[in-house]
CSV table of N, CA and C and ligand atoms in Angstrom, one decimal:
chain,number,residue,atom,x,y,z
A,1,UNK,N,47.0,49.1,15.7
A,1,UNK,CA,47.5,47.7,15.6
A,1,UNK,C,46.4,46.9,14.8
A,2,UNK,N,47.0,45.7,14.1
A,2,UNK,CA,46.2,45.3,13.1
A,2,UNK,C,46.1,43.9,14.0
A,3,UNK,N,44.7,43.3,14.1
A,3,UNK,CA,44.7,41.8,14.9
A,3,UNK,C,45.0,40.9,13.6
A,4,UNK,N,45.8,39.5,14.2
A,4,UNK,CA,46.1,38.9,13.2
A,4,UNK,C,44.8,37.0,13.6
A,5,UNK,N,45.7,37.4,15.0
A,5,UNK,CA,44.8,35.7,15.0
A,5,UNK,C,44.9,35.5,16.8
A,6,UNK,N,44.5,34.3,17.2
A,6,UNK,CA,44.9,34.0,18.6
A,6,UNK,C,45.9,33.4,18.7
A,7,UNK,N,46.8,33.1,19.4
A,7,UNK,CA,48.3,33.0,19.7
A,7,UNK,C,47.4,30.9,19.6
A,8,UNK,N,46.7,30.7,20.3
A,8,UNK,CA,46.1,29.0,20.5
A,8,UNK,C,46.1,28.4,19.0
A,9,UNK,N,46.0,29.8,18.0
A,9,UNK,CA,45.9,29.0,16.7
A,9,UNK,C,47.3,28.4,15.4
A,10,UNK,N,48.4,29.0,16.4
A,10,UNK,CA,49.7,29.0,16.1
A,10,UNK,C,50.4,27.5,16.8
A,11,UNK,N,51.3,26.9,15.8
A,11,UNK,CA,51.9,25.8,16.4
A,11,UNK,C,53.3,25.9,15.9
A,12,UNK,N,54.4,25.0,16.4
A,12,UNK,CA,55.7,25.7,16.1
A,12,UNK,C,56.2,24.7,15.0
A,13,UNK,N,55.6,23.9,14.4
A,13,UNK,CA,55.9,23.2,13.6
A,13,UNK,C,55.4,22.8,12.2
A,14,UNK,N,54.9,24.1,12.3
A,14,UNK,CA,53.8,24.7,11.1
A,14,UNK,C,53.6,25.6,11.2
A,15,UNK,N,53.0,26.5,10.2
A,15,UNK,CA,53.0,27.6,10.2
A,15,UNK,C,51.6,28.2,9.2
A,16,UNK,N,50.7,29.1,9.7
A,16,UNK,CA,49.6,29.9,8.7
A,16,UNK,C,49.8,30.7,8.2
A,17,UNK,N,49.1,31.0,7.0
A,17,UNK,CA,48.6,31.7,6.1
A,17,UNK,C,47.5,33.0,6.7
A,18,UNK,N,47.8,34.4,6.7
A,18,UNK,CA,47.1,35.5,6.9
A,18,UNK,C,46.8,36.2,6.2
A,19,UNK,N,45.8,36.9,6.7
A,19,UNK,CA,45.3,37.4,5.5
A,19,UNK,C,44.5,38.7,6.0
A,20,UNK,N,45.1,39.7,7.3
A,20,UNK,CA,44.7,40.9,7.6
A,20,UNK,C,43.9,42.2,6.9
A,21,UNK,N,44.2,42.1,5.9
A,21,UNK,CA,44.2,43.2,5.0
A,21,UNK,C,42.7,43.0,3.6
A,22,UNK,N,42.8,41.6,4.2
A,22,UNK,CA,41.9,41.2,3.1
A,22,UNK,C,42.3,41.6,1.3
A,23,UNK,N,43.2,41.4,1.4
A,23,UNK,CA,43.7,40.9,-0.5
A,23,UNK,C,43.6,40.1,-1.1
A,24,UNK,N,43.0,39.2,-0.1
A,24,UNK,CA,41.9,37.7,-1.1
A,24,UNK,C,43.6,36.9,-0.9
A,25,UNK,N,44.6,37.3,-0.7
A,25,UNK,CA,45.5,36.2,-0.4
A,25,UNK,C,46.6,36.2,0.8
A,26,UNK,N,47.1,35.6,1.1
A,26,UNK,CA,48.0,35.2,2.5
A,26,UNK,C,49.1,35.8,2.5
A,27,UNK,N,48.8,37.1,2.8
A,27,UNK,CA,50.0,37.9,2.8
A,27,UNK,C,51.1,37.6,3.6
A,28,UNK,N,50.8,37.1,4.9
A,28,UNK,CA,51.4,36.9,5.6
A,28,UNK,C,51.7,35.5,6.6
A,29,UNK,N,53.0,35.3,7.1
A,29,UNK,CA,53.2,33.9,7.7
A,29,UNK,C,53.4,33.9,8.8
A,30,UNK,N,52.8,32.9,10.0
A,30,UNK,CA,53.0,33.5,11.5
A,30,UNK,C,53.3,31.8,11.7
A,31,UNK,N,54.3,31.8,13.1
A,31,UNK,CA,54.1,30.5,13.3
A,31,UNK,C,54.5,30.6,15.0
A,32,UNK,N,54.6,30.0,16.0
A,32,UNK,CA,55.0,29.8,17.4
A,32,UNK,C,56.4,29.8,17.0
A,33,UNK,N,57.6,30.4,18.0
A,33,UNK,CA,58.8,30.2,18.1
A,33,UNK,C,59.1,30.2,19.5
A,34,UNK,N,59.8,29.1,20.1
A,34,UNK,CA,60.0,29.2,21.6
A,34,UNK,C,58.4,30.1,22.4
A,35,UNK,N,58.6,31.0,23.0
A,35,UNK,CA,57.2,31.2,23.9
A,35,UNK,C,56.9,32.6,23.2
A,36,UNK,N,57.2,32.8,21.7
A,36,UNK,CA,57.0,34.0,21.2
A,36,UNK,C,56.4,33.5,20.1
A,37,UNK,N,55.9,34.3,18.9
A,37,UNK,CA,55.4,34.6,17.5
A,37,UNK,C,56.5,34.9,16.9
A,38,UNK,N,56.3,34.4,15.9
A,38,UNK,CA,57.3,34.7,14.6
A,38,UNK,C,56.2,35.2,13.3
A,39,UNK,N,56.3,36.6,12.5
A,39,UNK,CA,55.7,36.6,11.4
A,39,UNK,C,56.4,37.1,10.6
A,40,UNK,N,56.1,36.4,9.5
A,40,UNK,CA,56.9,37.3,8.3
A,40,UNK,C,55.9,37.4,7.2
A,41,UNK,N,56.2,38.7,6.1
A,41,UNK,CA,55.7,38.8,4.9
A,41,UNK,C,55.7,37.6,3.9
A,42,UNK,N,54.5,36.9,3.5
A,42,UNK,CA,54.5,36.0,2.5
A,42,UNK,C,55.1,36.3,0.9
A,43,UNK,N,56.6,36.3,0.9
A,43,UNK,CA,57.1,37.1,0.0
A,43,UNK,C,58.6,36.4,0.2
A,44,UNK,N,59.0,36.0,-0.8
A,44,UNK,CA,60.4,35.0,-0.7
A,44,UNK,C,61.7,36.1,-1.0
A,45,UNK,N,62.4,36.2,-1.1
A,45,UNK,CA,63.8,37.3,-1.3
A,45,UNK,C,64.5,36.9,-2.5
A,46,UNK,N,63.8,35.7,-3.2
A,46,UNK,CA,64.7,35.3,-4.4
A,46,UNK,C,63.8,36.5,-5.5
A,47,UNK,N,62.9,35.8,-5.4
A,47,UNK,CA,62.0,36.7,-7.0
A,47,UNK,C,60.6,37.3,-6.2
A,48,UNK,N,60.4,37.6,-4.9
A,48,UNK,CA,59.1,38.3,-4.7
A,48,UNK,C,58.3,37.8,-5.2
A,49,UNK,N,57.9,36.9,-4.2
A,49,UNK,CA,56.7,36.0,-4.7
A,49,UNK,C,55.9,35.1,-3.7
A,50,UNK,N,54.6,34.7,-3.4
A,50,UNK,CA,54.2,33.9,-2.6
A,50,UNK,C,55.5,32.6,-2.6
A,51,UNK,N,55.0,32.5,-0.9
A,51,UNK,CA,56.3,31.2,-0.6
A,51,UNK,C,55.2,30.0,-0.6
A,52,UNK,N,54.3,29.7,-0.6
A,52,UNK,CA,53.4,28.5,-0.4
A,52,UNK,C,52.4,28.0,-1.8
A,53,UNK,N,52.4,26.6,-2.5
A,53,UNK,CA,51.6,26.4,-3.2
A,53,UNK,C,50.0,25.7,-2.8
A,54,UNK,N,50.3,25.7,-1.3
A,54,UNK,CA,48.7,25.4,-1.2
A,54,UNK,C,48.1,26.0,0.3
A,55,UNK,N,47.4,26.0,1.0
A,55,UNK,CA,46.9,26.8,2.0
A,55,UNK,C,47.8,26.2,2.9
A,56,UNK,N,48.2,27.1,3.9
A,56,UNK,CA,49.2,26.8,4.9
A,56,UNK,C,50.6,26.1,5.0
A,57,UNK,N,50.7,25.7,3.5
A,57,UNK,CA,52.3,25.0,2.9
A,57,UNK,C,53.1,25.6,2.7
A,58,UNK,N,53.6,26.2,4.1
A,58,UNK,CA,54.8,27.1,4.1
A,58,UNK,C,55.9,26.3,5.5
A,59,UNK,N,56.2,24.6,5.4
A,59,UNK,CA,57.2,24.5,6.2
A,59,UNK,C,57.4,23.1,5.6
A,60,UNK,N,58.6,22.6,5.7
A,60,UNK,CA,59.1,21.3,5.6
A,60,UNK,C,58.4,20.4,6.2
A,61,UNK,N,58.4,19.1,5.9
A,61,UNK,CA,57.6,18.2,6.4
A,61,UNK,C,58.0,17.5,8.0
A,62,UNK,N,59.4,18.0,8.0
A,62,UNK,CA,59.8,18.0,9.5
A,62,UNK,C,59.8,19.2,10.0
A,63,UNK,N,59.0,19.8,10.1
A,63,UNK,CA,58.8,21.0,10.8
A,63,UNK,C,59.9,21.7,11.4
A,64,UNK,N,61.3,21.7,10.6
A,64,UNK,CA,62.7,22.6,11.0
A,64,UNK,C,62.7,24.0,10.3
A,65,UNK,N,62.4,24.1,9.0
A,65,UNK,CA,62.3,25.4,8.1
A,65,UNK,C,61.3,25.9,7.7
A,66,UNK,N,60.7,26.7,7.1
A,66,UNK,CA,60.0,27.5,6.5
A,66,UNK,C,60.4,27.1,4.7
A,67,UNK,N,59.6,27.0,3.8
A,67,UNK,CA,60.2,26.7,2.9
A,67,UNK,C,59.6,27.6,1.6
A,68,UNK,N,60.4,27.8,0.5
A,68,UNK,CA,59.5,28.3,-0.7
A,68,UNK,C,59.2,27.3,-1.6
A,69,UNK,N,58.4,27.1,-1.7
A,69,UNK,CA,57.9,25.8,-3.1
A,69,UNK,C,58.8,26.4,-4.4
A,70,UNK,N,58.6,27.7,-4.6
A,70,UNK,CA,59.4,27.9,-6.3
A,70,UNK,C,60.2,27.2,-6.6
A,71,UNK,N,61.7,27.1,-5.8
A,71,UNK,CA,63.0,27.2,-6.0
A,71,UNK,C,63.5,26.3,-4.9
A,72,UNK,N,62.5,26.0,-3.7
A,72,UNK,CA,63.3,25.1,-2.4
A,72,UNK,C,64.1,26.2,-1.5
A,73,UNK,N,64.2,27.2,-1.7
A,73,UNK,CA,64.6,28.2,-0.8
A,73,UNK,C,64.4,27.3,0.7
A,74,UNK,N,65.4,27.0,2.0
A,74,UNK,CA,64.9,27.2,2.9
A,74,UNK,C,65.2,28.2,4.0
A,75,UNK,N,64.6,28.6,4.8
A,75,UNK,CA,64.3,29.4,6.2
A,75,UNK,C,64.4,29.5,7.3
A,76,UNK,N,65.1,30.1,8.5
A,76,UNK,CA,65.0,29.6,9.4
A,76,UNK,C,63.4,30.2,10.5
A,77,UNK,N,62.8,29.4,10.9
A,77,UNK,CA,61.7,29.7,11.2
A,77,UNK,C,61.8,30.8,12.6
A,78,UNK,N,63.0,31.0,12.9
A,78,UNK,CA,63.1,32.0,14.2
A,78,UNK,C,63.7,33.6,13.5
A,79,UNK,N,65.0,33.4,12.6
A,79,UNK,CA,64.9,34.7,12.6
A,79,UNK,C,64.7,35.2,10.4
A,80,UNK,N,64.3,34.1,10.1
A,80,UNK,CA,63.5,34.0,8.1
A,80,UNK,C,64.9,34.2,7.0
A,81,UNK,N,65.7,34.1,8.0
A,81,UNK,CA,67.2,33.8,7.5
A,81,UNK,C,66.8,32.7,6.3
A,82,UNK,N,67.4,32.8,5.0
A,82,UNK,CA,67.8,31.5,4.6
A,82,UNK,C,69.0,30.8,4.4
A,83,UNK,N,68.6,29.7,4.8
A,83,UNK,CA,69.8,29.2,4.9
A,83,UNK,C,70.0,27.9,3.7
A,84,UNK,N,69.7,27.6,2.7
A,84,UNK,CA,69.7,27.0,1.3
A,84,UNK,C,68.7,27.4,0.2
A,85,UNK,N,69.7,27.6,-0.5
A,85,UNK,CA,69.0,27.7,-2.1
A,85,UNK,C,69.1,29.2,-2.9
A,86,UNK,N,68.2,29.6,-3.6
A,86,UNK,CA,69.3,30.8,-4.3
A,86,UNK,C,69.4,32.2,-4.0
A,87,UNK,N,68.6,32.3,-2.6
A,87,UNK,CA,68.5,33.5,-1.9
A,87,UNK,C,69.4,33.3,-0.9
A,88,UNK,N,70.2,32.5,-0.8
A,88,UNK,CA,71.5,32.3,1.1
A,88,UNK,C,71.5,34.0,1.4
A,89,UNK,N,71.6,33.7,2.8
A,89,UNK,CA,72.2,34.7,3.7
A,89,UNK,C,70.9,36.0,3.1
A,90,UNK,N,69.9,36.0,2.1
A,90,UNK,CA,68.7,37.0,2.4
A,90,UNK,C,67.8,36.6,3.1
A,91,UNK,N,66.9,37.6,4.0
A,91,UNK,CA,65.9,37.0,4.8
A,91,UNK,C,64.4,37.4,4.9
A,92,UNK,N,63.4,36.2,5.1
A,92,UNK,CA,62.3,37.1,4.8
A,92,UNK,C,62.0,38.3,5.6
A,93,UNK,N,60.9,39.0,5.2
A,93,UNK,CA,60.9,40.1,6.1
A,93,UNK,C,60.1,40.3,7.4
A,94,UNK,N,60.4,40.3,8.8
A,94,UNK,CA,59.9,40.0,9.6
A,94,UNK,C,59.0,41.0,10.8
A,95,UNK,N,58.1,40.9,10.8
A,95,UNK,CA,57.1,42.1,11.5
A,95,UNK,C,57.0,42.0,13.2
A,96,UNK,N,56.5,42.7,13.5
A,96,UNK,CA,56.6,42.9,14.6
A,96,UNK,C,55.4,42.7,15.5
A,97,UNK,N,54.9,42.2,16.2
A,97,UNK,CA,53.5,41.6,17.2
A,97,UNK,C,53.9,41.9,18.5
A,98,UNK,N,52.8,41.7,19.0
A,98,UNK,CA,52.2,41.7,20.5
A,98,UNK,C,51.6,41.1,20.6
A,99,UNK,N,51.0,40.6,22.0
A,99,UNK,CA,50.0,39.4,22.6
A,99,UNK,C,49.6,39.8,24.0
A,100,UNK,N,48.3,40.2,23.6
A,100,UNK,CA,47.7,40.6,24.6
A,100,UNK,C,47.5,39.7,25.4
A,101,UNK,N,46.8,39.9,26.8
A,101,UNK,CA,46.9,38.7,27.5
A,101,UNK,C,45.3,37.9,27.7
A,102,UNK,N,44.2,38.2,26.4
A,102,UNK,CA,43.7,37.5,26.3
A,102,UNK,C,43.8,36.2,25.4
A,103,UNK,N,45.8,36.3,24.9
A,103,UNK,CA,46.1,35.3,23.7
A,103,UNK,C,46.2,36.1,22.5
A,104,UNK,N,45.1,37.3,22.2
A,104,UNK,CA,45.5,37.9,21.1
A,104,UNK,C,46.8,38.2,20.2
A,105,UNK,N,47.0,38.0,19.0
A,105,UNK,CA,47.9,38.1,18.6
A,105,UNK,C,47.6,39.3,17.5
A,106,UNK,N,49.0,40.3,17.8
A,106,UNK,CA,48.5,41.8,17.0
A,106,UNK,C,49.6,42.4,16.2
A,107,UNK,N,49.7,42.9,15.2
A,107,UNK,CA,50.4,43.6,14.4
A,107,UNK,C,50.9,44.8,15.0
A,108,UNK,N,52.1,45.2,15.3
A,108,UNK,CA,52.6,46.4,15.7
A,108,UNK,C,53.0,47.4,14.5
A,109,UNK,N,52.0,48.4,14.7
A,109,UNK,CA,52.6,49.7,13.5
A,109,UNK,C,51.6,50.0,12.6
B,1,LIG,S1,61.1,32.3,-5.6
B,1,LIG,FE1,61.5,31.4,-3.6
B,1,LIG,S2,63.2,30.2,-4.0
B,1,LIG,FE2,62.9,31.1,-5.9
């Protein structure tokens, strides 16, 4: 399993930037959903490409969607569904965690 972060560092109305792997960029997007983690690959379904133009600007300013800066694509932050703009009905791709019960937050696989 790959550690990503502590579950305390996630809020449901925003969302971070990861960077596990160390590729010098945010591969990945984790945010709180209900009393679970949501992550997905930092990678839009229109053209494969970072969803964020600045550190951690991956959600609408009312904290309802996940968004892509390119194109306005939006997201649904529970299952990366989009639900407007020119990817509809594709979805980001969504990984799989666990939370140990010191809060840790971990990559499964
Ligand atoms: S690349 Fe994300 S909406 Fe176009």
């Amino acid at each position: 399993m790959t550690y990503l972060c502590q579950l305390s560092e996630l809020r449901h109305d925003s969302a971070i930037g990861l960077d596990p792997w160390c590729d010098g960029r945010d591969t990945l997007i984790a945010l709180r959903y209900g009393d679970g983690v949501r992550v997905f690959r930092n990678n839009c379904p229109h053209y494969d490409v970072p969803m964020h133009y600045r550190k951690n600007g991956f959600m609408t300013a009312d904290g309802q969607h996940l968004v892509c800066f390119a194109h306005g694509a939006l997201f649904r932050p529970d299952s990366g569904e989009c639900v407007l703009g020119p990817c509809l009905g594709q979805s980001l791709k969504a990984l799989e965690v666990s939370i140990d019960d010191k809060g840790s937050v971990w990559l499964v696989g």
